[in-house]
mmCIF file of C-alpha atoms in Angstrom:
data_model
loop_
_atom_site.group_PDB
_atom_site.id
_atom_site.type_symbol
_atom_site.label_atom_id
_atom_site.label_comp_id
_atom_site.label_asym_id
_atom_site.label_seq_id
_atom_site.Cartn_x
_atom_site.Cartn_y
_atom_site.Cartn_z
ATOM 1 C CA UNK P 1 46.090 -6.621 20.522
ATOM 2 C CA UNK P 2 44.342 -7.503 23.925
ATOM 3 C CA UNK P 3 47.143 -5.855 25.950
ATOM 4 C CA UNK P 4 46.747 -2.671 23.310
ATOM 5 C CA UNK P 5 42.908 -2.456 23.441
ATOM 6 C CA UNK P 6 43.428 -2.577 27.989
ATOM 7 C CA UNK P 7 45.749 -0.078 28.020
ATOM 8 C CA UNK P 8 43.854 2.146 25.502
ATOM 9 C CA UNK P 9 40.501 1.603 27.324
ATOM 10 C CA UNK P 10 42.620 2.125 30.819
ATOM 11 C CA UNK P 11 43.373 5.678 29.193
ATOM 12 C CA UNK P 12 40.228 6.916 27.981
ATOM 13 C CA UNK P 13 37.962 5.193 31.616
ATOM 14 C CA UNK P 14 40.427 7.510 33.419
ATOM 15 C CA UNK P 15 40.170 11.131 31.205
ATOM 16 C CA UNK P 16 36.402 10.581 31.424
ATOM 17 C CA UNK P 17 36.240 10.164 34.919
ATOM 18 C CA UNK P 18 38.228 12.995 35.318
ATOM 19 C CA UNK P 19 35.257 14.826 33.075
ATOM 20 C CA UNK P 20 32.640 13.567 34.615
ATOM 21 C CA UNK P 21 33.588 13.445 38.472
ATOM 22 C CA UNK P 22 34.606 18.122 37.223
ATOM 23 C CA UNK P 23 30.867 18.698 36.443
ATOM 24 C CA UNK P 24 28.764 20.400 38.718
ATOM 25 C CA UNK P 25 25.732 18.380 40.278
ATOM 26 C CA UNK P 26 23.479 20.575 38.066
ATOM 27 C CA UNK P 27 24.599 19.245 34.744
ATOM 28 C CA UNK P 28 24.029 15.691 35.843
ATOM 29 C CA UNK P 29 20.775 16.558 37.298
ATOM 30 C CA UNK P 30 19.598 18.049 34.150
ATOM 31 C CA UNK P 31 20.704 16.023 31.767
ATOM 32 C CA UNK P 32 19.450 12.921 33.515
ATOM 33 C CA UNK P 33 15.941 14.708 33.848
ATOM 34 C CA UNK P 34 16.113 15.282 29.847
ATOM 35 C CA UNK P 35 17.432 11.369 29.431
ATOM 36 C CA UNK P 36 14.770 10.258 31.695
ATOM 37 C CA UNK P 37 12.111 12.337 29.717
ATOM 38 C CA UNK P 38 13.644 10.436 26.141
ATOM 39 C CA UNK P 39 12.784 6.945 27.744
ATOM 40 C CA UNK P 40 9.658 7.788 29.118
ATOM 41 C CA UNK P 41 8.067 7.605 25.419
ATOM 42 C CA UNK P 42 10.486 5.243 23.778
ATOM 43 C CA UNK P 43 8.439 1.988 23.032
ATOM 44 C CA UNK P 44 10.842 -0.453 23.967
ATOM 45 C CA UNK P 45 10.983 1.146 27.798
ATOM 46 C CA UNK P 46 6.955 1.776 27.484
ATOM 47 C CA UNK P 47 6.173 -1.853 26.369
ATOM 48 C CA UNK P 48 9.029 -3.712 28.541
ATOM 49 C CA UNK P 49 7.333 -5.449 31.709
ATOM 50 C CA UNK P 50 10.494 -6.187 33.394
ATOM 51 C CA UNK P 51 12.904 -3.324 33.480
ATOM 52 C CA UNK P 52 17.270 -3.567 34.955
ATOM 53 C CA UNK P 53 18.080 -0.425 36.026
ATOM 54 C CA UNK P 54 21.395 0.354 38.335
ATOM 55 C CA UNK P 55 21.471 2.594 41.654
ATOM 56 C CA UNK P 56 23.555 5.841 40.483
ATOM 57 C CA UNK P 57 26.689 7.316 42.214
ATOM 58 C CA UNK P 58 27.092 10.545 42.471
ATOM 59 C CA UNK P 59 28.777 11.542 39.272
ATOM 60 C CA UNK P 60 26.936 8.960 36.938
ATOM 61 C CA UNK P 61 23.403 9.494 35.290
ATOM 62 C CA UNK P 62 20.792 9.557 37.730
ATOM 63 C CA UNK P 63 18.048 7.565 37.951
ATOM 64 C CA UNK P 64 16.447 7.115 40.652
ATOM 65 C CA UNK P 65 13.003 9.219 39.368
ATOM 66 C CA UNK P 66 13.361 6.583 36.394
ATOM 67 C CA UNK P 67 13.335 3.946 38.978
ATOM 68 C CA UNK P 68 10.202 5.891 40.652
ATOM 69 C CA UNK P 69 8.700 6.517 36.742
ATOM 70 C CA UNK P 70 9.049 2.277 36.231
ATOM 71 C CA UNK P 71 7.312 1.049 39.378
ATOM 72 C CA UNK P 72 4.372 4.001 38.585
ATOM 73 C CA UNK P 73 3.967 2.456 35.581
ATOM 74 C CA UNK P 74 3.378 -1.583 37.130
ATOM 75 C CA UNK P 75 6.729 -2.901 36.047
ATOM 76 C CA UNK P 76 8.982 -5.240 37.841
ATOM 77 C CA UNK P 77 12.052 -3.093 38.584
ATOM 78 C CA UNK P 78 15.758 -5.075 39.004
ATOM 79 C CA UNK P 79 19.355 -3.873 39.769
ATOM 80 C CA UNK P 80 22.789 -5.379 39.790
ATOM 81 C CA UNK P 81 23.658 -7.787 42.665
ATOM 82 C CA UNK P 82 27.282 -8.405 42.894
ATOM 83 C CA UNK P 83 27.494 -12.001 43.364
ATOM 84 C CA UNK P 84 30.381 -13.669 45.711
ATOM 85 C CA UNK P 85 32.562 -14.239 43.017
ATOM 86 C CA UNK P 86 34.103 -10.417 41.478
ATOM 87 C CA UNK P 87 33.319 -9.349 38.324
ATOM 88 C CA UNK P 88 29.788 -11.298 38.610
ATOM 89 C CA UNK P 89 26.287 -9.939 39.269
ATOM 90 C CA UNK P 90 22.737 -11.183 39.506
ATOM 91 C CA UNK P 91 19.550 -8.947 39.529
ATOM 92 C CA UNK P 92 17.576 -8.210 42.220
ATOM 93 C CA UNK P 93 14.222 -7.525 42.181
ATOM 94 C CA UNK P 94 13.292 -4.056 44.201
ATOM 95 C CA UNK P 95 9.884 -2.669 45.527
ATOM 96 C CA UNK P 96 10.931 0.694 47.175
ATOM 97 C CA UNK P 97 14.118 2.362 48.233
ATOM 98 C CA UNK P 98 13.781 1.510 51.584
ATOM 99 C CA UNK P 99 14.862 -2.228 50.627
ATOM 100 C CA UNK P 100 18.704 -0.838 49.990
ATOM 101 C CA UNK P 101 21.828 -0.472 52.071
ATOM 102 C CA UNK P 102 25.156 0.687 51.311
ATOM 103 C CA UNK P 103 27.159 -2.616 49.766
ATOM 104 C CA UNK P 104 30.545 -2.888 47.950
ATOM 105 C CA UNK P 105 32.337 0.480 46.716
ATOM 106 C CA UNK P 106 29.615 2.134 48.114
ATOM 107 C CA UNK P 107 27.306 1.243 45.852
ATOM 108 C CA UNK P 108 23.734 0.871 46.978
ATOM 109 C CA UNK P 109 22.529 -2.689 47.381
ATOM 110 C CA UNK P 110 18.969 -4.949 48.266
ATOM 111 C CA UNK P 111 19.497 -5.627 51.665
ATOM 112 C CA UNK P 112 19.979 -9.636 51.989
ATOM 113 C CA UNK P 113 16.632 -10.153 53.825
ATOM 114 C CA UNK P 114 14.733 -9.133 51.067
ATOM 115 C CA UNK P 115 16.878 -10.386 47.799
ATOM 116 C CA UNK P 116 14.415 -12.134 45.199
ATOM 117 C CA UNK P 117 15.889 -12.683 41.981
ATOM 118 C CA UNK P 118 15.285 -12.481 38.284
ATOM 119 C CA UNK P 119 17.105 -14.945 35.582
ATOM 120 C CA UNK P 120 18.598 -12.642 32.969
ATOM 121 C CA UNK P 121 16.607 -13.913 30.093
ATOM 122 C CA UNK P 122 13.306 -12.773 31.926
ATOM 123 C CA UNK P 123 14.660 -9.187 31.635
ATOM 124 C CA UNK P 124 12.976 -7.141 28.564
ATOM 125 C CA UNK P 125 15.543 -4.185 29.147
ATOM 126 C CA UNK P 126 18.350 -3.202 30.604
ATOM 127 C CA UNK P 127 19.448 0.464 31.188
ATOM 128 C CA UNK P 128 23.115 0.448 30.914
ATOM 129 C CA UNK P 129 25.520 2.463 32.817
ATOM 130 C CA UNK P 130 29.056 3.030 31.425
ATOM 131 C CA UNK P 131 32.255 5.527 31.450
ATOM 132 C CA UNK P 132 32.314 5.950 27.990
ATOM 133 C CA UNK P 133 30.398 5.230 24.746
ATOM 134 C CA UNK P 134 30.603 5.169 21.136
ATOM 135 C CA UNK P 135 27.608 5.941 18.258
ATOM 136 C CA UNK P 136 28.343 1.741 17.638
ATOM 137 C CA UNK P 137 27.258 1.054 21.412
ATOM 138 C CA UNK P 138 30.993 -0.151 22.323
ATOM 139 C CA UNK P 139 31.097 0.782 25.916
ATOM 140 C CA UNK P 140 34.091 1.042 28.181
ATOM 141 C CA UNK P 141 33.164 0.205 32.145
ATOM 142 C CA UNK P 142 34.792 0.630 35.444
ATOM 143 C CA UNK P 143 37.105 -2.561 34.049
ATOM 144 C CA UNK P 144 35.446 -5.441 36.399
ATOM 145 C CA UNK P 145 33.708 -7.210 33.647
ATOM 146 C CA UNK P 146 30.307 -6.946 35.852
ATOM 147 C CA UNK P 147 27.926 -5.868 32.702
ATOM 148 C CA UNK P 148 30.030 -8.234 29.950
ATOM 149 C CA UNK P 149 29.502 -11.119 31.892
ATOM 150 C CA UNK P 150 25.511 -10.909 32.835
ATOM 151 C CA UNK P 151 24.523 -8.719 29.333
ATOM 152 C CA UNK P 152 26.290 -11.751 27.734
ATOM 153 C CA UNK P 153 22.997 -14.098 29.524
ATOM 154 C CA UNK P 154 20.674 -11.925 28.259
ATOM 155 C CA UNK P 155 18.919 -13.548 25.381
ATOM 156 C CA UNK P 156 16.344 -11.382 24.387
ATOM 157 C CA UNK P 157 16.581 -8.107 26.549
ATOM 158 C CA UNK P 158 17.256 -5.260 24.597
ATOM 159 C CA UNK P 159 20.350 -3.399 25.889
ATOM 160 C CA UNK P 160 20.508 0.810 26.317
ATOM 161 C CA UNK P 161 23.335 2.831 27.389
ATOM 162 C CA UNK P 162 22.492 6.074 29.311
ATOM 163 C CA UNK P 163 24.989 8.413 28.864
ATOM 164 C CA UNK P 164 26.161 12.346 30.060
ATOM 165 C CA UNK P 165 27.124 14.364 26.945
ATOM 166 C CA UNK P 166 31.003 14.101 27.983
ATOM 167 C CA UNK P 167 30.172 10.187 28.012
ATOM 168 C CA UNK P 168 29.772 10.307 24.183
ATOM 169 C CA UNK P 169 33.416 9.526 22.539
ATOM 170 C CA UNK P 170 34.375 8.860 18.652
ATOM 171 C CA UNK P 171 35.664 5.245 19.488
ATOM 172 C CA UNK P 172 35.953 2.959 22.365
ATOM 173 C CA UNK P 173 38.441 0.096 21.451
ATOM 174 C CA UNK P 174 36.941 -3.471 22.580
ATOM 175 C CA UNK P 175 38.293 -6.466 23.131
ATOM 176 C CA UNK P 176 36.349 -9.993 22.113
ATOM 177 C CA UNK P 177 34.769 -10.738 25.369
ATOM 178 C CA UNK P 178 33.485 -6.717 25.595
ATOM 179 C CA UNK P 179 29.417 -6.540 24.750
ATOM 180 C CA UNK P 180 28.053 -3.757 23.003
ATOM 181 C CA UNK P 181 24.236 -2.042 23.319
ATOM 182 C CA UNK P 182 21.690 -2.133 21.152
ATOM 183 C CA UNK P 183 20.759 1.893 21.865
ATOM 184 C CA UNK P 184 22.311 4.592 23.618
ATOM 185 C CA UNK P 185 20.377 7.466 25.075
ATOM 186 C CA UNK P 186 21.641 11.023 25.992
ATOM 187 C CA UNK P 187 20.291 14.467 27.039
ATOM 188 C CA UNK P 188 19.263 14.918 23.260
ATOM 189 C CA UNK P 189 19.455 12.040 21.504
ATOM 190 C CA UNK P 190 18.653 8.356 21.611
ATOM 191 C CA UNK P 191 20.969 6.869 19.182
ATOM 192 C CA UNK P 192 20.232 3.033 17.605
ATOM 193 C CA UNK P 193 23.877 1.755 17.834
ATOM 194 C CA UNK P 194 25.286 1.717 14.209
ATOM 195 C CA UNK P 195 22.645 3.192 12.860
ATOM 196 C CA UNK P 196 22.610 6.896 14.069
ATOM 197 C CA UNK P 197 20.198 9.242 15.868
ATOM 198 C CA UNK P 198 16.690 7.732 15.476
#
């Protein structure tokens, strides 16, 4: 069943990359803007002191004006720090944008000089980036494992996928070791996993 669910979620990562990585930078930047605006009001971002957030590529949700929107509003902003060992990551606490350099895959990174860390239980939410999503907050990744292993330390933070429209699937298939979200936020919606659209 393991080998079934991989190969499944190795088919569906790749057709919605294809999807996302066709849209035009217009789409993203507008349907970002309009997630953005849902979690600017949402209690759990409005209340949460200490906020994980990731550093977009290109064809992903944007968010660095969420990033901006966060540190406006006083809170302690983190992103992923891949750790030495793959398919681990710590966060890293950032001040401005300055701080960053290019790291791994090209992926913007706290430059080593200034890395200050948070322990994952301190975190009160963590905006989640994935390929794909379902309305149960299964999520398939890029395949490394990075956000199963560290959401997995996570005690207490709640968990929120951000997703593009052609993010939004009827099923991702999981394996054991594969964490789901709590809440999933597009363009139009912000969706309380298993529940439906609050």
């Amino acid at each position: 069943m393991a080998n079934d669910a991989g190969s499944k979620k190795k088919e569906l990562r790749q057709k919605i990359l294809n999807l996302r990585r066709s849209l035009p930078r217009e789409t993203i930047m507008a349907e970002s803007e309009a997630i953005a605006g849902q979690l600017y009001n949402w209690p759990e971002y409005v209340q949460a002191r200490t906020v994980m957030l990731f550093l977009s590529m290109p064809d992903e949700v944007q968010t660095r004006q969420l990033i901006e929107h966060a540190w406006q509003q006083g809170k302690t902003v983190c992103v992923p720090y891949p750790g030495e060992v793959y398919g681990y990551m710590q966060a890293a606490v950032i001040h401005n944008f300055a701080e960053l350099s290019a790291g791994k895959f090209g992926i913007l990174v706290p430059d080593e000089s200034t890395l200050s860390f948070v322990a994952p239980e301190q975190i009160d939410l963590v905006i989640v980036p994935g390929v794909a999503f379902d309305a149960l907050g299964r999520r398939c990744g890029m395949g490394a494992g990075y956000y199963d292993r560290f959401l997995y330390k996570t005690s207490h933070a709640v968990t929120a996928g951000v997703a593009l429209s052609c993010q939004m699937v009827p099923e991702v298939v999981c394996a054991t070791h594969d964490q789901t979200v709590d809440y999933i936020v597009t363009g139009d919606q912000l969706i309380k996993c298993g529940e439906g659209k609050m």
